[in-house]
Short mmCIF file of C-alpha atoms in Angstrom, two decimals:
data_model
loop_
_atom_site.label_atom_id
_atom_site.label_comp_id
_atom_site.label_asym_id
_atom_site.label_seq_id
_atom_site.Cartn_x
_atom_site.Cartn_y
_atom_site.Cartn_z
CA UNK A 952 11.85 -3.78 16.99
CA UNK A 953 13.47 -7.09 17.52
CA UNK A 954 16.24 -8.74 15.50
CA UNK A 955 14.65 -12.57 16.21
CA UNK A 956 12.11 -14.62 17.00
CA UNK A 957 12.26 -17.72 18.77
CA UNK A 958 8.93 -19.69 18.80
CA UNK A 959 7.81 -22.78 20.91
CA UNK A 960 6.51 -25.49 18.47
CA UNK A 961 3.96 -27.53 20.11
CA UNK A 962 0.70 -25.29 20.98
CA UNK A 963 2.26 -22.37 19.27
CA UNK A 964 3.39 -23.22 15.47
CA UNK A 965 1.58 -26.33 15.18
CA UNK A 966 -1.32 -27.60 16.96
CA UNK A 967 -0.35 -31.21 17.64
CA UNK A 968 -2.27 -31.80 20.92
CA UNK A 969 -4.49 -34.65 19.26
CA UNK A 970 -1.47 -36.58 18.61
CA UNK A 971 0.51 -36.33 21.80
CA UNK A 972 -2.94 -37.02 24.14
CA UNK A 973 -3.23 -39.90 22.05
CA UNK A 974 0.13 -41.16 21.99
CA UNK A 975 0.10 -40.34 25.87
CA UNK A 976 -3.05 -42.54 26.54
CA UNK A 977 -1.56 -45.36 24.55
CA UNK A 978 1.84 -45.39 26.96
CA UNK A 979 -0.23 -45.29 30.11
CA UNK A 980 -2.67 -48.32 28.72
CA UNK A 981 0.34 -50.26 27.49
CA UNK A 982 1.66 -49.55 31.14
CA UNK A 983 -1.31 -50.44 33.46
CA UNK A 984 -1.49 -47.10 34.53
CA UNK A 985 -5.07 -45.82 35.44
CA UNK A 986 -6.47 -42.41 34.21
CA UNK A 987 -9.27 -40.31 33.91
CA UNK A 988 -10.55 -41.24 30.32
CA UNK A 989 -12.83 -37.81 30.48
CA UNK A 990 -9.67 -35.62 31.46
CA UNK A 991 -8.59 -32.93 29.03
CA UNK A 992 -4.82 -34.04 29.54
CA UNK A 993 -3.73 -30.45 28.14
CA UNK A 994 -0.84 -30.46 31.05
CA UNK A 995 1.01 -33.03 28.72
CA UNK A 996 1.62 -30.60 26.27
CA UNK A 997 4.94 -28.35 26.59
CA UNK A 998 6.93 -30.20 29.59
CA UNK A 999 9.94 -33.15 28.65
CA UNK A 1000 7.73 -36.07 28.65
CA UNK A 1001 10.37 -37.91 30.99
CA UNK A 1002 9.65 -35.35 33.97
CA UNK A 1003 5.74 -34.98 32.54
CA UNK A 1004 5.00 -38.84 33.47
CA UNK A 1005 6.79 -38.60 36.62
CA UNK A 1006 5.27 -35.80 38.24
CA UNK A 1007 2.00 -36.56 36.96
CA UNK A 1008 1.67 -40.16 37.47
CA UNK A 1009 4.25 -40.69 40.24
CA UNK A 1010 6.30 -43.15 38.23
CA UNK A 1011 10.49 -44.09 38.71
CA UNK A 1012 12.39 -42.57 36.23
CA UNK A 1013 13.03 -46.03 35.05
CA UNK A 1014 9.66 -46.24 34.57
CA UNK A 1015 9.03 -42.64 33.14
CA UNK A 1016 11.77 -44.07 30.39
CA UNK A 1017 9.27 -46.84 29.63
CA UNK A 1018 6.50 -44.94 29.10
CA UNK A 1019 7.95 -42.37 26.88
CA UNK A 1020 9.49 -45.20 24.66
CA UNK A 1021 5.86 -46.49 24.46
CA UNK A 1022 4.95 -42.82 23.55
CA UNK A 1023 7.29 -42.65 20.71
CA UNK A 1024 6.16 -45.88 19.23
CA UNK A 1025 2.78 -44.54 18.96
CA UNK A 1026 3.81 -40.87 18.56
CA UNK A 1027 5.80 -41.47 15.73
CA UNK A 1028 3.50 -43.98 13.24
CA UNK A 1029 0.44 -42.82 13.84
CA UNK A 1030 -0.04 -40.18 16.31
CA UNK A 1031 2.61 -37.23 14.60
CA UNK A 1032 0.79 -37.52 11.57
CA UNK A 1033 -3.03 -35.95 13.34
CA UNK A 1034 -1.02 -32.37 13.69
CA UNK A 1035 -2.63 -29.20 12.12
CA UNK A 1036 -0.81 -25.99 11.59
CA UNK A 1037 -2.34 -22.97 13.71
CA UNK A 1038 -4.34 -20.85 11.76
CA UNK A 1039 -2.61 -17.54 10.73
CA UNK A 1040 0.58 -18.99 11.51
CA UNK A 1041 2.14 -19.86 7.70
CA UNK A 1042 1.24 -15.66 7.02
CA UNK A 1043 2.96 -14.31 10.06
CA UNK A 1044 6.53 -16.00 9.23
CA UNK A 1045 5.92 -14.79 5.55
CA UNK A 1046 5.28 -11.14 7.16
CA UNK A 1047 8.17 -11.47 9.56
CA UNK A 1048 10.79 -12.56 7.19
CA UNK A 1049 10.10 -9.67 4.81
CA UNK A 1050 10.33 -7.08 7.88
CA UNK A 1051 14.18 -9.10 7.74
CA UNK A 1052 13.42 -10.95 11.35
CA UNK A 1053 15.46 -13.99 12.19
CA UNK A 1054 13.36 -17.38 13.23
CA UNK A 1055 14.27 -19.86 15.16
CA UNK A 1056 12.48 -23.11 16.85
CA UNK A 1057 13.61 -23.88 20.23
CA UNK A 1058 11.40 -27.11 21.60
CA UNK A 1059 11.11 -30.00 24.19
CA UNK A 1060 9.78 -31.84 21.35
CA UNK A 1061 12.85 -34.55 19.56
CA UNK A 1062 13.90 -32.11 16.82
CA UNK A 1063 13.24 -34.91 14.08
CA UNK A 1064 9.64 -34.98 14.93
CA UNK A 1065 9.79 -30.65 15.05
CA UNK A 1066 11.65 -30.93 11.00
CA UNK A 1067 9.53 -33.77 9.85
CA UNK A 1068 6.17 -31.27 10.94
CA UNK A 1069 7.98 -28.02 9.23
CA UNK A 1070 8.55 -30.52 6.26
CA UNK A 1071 4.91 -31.11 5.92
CA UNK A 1072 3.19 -28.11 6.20
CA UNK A 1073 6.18 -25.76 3.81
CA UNK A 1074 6.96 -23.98 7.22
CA UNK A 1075 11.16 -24.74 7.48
CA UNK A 1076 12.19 -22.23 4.79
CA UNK A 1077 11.25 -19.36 7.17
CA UNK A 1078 13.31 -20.60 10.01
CA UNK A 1079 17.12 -19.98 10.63
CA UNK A 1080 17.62 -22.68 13.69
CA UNK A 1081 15.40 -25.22 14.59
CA UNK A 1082 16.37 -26.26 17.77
CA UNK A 1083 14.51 -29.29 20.27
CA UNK A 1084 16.42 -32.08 22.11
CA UNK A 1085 17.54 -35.48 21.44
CA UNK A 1086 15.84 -38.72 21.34
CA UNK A 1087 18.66 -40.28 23.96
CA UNK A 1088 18.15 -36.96 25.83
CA UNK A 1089 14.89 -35.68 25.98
CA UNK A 1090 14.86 -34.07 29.64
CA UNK A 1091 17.12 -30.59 28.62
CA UNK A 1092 15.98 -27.92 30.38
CA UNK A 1093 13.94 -25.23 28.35
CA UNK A 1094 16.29 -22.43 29.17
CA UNK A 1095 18.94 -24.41 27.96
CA UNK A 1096 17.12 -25.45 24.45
CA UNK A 1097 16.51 -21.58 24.11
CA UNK A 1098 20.27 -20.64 24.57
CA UNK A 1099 21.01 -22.83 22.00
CA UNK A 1100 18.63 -21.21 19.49
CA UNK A 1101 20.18 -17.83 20.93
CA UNK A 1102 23.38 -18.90 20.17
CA UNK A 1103 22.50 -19.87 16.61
CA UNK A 1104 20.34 -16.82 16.05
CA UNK A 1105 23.46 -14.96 16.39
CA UNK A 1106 21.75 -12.43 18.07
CA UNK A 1107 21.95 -10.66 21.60
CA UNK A 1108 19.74 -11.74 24.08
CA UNK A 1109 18.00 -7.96 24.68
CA UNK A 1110 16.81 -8.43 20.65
CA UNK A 1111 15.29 -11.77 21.01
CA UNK A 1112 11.58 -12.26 21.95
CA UNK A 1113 10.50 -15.56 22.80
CA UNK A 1114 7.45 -16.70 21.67
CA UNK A 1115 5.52 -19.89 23.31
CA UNK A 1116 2.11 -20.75 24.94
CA UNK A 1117 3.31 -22.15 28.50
CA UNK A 1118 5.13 -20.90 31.45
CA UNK A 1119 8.03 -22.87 30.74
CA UNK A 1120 8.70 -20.52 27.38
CA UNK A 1121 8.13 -17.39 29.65
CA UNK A 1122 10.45 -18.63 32.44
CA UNK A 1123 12.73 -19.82 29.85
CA UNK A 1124 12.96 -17.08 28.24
CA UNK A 1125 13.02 -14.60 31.51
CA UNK A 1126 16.47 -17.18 32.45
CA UNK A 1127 17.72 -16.12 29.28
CA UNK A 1128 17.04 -12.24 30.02
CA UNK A 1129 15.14 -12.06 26.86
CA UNK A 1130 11.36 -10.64 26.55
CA UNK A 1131 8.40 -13.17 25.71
CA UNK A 1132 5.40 -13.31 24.81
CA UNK A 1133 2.39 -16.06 25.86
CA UNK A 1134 -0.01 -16.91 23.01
CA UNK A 1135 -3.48 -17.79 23.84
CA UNK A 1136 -4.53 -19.92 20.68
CA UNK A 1137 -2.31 -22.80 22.51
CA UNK A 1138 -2.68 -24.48 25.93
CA UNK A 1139 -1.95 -21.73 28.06
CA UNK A 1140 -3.54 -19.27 29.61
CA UNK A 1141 -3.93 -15.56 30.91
CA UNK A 1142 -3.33 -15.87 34.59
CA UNK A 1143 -0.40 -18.53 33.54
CA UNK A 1144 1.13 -15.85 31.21
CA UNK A 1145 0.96 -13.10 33.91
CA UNK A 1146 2.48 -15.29 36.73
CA UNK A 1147 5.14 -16.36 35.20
CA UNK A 1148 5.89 -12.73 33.89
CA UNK A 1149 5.50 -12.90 30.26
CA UNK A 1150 6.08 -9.09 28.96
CA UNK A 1151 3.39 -9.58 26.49
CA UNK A 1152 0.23 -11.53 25.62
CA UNK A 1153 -1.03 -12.53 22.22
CA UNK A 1154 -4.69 -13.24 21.51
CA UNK A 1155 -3.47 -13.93 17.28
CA UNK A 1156 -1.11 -14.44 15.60
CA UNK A 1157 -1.24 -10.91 13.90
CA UNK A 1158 -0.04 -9.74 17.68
CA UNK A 1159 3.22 -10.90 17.42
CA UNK A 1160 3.95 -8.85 13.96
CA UNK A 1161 2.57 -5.58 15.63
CA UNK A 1162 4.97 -6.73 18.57
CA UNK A 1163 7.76 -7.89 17.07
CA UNK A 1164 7.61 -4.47 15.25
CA UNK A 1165 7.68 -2.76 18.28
CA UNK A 1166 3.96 -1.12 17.29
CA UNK A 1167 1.48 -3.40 19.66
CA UNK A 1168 -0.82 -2.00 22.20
CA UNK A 1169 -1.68 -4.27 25.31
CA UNK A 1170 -5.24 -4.20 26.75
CA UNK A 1171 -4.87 -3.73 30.48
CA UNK A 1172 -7.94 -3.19 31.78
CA UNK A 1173 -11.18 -2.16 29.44
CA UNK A 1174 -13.81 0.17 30.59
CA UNK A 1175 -17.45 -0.12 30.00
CA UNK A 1176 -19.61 2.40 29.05
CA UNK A 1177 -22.81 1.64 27.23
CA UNK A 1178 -24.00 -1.76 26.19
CA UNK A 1179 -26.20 -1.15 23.21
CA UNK A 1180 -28.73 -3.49 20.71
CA UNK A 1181 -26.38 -3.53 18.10
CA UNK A 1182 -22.66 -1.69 19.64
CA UNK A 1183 -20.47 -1.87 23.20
CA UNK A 1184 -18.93 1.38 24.12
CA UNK A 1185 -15.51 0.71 26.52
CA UNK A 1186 -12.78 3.02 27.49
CA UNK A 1187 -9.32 1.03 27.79
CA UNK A 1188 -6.03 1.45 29.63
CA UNK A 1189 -3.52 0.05 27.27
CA UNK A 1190 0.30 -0.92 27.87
CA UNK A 1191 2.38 0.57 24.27
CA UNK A 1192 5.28 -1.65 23.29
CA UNK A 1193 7.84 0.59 25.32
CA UNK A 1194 5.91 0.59 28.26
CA UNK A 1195 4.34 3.47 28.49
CA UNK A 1196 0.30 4.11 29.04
CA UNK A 1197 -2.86 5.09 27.19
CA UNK A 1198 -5.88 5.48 26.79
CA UNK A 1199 -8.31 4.01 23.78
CA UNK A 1200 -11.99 5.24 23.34
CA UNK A 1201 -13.70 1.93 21.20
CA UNK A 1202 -16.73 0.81 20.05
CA UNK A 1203 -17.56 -3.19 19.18
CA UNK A 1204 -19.78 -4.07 16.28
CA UNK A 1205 -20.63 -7.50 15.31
CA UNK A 1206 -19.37 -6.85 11.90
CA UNK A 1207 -21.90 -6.45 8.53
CA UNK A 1208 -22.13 -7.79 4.90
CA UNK A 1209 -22.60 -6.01 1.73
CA UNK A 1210 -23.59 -7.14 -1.79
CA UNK A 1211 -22.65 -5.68 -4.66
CA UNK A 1212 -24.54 -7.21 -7.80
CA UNK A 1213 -24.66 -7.10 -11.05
CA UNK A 1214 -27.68 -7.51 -13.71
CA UNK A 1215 -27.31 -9.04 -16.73
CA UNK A 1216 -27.75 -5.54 -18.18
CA UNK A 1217 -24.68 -4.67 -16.81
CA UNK A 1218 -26.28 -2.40 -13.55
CA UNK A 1219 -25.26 -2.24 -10.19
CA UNK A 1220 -28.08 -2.07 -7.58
CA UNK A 1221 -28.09 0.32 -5.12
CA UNK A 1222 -30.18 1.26 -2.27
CA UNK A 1223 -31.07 4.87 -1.52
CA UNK A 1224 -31.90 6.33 2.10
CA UNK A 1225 -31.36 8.58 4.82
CA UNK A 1226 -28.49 7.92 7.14
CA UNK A 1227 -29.55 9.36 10.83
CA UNK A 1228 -25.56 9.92 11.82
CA UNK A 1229 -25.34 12.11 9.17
CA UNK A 1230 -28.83 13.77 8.52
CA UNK A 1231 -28.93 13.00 4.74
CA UNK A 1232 -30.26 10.77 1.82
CA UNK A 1233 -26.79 8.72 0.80
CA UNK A 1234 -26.42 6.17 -2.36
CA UNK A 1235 -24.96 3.01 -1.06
CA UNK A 1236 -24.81 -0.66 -1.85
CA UNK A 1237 -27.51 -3.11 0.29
CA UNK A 1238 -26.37 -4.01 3.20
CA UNK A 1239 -26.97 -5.45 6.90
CA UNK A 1240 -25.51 -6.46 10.67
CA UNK A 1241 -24.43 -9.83 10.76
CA UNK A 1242 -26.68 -11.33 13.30
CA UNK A 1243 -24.94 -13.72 16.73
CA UNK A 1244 -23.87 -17.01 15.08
CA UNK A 1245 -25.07 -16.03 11.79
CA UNK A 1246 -22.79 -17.23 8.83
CA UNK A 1247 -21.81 -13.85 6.96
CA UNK A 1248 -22.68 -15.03 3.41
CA UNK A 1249 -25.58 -16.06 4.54
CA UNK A 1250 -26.18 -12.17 5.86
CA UNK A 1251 -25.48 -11.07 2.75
CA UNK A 1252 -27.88 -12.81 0.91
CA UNK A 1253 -30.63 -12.38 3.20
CA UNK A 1254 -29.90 -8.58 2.79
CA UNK A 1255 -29.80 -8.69 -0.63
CA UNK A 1256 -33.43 -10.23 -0.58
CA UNK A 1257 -34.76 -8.00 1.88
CA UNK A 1258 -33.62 -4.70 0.72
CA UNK A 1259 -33.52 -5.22 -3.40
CA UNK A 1260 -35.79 -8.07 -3.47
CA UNK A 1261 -32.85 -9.48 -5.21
CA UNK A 1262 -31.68 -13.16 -5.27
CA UNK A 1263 -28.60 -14.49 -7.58
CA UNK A 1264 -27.38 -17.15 -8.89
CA UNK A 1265 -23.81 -16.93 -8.09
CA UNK A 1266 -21.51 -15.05 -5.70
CA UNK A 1267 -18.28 -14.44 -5.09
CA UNK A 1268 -15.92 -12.77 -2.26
CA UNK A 1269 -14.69 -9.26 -2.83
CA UNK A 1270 -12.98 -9.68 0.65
CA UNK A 1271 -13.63 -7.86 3.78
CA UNK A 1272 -12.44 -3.62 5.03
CA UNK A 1273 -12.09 -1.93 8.32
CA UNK A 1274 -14.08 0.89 7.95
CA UNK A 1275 -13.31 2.81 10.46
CA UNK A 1276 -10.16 1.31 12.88
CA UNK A 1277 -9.49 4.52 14.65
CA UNK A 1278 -12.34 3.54 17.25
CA UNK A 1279 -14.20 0.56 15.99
CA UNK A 1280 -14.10 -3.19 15.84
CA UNK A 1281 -16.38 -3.41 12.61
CA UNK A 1282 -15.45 -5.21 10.11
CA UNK A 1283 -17.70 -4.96 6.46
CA UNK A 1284 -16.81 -8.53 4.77
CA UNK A 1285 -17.97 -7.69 0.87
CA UNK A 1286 -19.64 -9.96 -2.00
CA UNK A 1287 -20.39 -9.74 -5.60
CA UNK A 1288 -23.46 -11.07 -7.04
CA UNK A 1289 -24.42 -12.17 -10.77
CA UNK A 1290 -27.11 -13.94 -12.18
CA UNK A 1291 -30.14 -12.26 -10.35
CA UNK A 1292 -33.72 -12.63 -10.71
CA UNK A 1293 -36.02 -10.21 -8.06
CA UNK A 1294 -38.92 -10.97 -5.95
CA UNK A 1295 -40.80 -8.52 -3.61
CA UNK A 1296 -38.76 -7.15 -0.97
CA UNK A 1297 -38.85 -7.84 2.49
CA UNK A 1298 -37.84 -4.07 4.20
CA UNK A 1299 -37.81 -3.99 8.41
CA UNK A 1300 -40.60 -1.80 10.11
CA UNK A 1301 -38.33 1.23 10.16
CA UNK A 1302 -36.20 0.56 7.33
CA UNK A 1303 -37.69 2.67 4.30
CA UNK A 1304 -35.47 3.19 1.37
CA UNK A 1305 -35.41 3.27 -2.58
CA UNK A 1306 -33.70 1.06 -4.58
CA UNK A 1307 -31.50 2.11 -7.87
CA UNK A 1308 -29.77 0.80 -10.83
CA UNK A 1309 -27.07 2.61 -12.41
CA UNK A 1310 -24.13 1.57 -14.26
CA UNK A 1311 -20.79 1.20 -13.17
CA UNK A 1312 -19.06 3.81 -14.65
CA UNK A 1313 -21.41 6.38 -13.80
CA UNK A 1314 -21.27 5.35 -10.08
CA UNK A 1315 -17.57 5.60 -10.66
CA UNK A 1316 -17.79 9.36 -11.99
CA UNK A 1317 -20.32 9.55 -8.62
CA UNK A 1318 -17.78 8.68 -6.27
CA UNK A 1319 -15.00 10.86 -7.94
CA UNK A 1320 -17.27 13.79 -7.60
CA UNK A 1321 -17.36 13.21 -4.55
CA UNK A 1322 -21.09 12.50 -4.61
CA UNK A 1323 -21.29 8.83 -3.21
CA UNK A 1324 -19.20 8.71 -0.32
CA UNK A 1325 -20.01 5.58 1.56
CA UNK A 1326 -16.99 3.60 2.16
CA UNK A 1327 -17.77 0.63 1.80
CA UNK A 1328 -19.14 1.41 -1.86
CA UNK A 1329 -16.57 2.78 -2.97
CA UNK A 1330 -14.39 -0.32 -1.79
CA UNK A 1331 -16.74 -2.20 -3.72
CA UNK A 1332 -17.76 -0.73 -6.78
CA UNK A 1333 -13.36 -0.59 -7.02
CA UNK A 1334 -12.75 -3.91 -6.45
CA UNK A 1335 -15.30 -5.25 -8.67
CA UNK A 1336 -14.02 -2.68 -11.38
CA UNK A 1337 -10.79 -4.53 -10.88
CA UNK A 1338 -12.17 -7.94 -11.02
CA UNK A 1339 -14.21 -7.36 -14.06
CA UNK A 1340 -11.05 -5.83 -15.96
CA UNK A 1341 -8.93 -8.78 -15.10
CA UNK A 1342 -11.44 -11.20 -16.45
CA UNK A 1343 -11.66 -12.41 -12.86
CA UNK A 1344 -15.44 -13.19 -11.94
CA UNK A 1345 -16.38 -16.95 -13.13
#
């Protein structure tokens, strides 16, 4: 487990790419300097500016100077302000500072612009040094910015794992003999990550929890074994935090909806049939696979029509389980359903199967006896016992 974090800012807290291509653009216009208007101009994002313009556009440093002041003018009225925090990110400092982790910020970014952006989004609470580098000197060297936040930290360099989404946070971090780890939601990539020797690589931000926590398994190669209609059977060699191997047996699933609803007499509809995998006739709520590109409410209701014939006015999110993690990706997202009216239903060729109304307390009693035993009924029938007792369904 490590004692601190130290995370990049730009392309790994905050995504404020928008902004600095912008602000970019508007220097090299201001400047005469011609560019490809259809270029992605990701490469701006991580490096000091000063040496960014240089390399890239073969300008004196003079000049380099010029275009990053032109940079700031934009950057800082109009350009700063199109930044969006990184999905995920606002829950993993929340998780990380109740496991008792340190934070820190070390960034090539001015460190006004890095506390204005923690400001705004409620982020600067979690953080115990912000550290980024100085509008009269913008060039330091990354390994230097991350020493600093070291330093701060208070924390030896073995228990530090730095956190960013370009090879100068890897090599940075790798000068500062502390581990890293490249995140992919930024403007990195794989091959960039492995190069430059990053010890880990993040596809979420959940990874760096189960890594800071010394609990994450890294995919090193996957295996396949059947490609199905519906699942993808793969056999994986994995990398365990403390570098040791294994092996993980998986399936994928594209994930399914169920529907738990309601009637106005106070009945929950269920669907009755026989379950192949287990050779019997099993009471569960309707349900279905989430089709490619399909919406998952929008699943749910379809299933709802098709199997109970059902349709309601209003529904609401029970959340989503994992019903099975040892070995598969599936994920069941769950919704509640009031307000229904019922139409014919619309079963599949091979889909035969009764449907049942019963009230909640007697599926309760059902599931105690341990006659109902699909999981993600029980999750449900729960959850919307909970709701309903907390006054909680509008």
């Amino acid at each position: 487990m490590y004692k601190a974090l130290i995370f990049d800012f730009d392309g790994t807290v905050c995504d404020t790419g928008a902004g600095i291509k912008e602000s970019v653009r508007y220097a090299l216009d201001a400047a005469g300097i011609q560019y490809d208007e259809n270029e992605d101009m990701s490469f701006v994002i991580g490096p000091p500016l000063l040496i960014m313009f240089q390399e890239h556009y073969g300008v004196s440093v003079t000049d380099a100077e010029e275009l990053v002041r032109k940079y700031r003018e934009h950057y800082t009225n109009a350009g700063i302000f199109k930044s969006e925090l990184y999905d995920g990110i606002e829950e993993l400092l929340i998780a990380l500072k109740g496991e008792g982790i340190k934070l820190g910020i070390a960034s090539s970014k001015p460190k006004q612009y890095v506390e204005l952006l923690l400001e705004k989004f409620n982020l600067i609470k979690h953080f115990d040094s912000v550290c980024g580098v100085d509008f009269k000197v913008d060039c330091e060297p990354k390994p230097s910015i991350i020493a600093r936040c070291i330093a701060e930290l208070g924390c030896s360099n073995e228990e530090i794992l730095v956190i960013g989404d370009r090879s100068y946070d890897i090599s940075g971090a790798e000068e500062n003999n502390a581990d890293s780890a490249g995140v992919l939601w930024g403007y990195g990539n794989k091959f960039e990550f492995i190069e430059s020797g990053a010890k880990f690589i993040a596809e979420k931000p959940q990874d760096i929890e189960a890594i800071a926590l010394g609990l994450f398994e890294q995919t090193e190669a996957v295996n396949g074994i059947y490609n199905g209609r519906i699942i993808t059977v793969h056999n994986d060699d994995v990398m365990l935090c403390n570098g040791d191997k294994a092996n993980r047996e998986c399936v994928d699933h594209p994930g399914g909806v169920a529907i738990i609803g309601i009637t106005d007499e106070n009945e929950i509809l269920l669907v009755r049939q026989f379950r192949y995998p287990y050779k019997e006739v099993i009471y569960e709520i309707p349900a279905g696979k989430v089709e490619k590109g399909e919406d998952p409410f929008e699943t749910g209701r379809r299933e709802f029509k098709e199997e109970c014939g059902a349709v309601a006015d209003t529904y609401f999110s029970l959340g989503e389980i994992y019903p099975s993690p040892g070995y598969t990706s599936e994920v069941i997202r769950l919704y509640g359903a009031t307000g229904i009216t019922f139409e014919a239903q619309e079963l599949d060729k091979d889909e035969f199967l009764e449907v049942k109304r019963m009230k909640l307390d007697e599926i309760v009693n059902r599931i105690m006896s341990g006659e109902i035993k699909d999981a993600k009924t029980v999750a449900a029938v729960f959850k919307l016992k909970e709701k309903l007792k907390r006054n909680d369904i509008s």
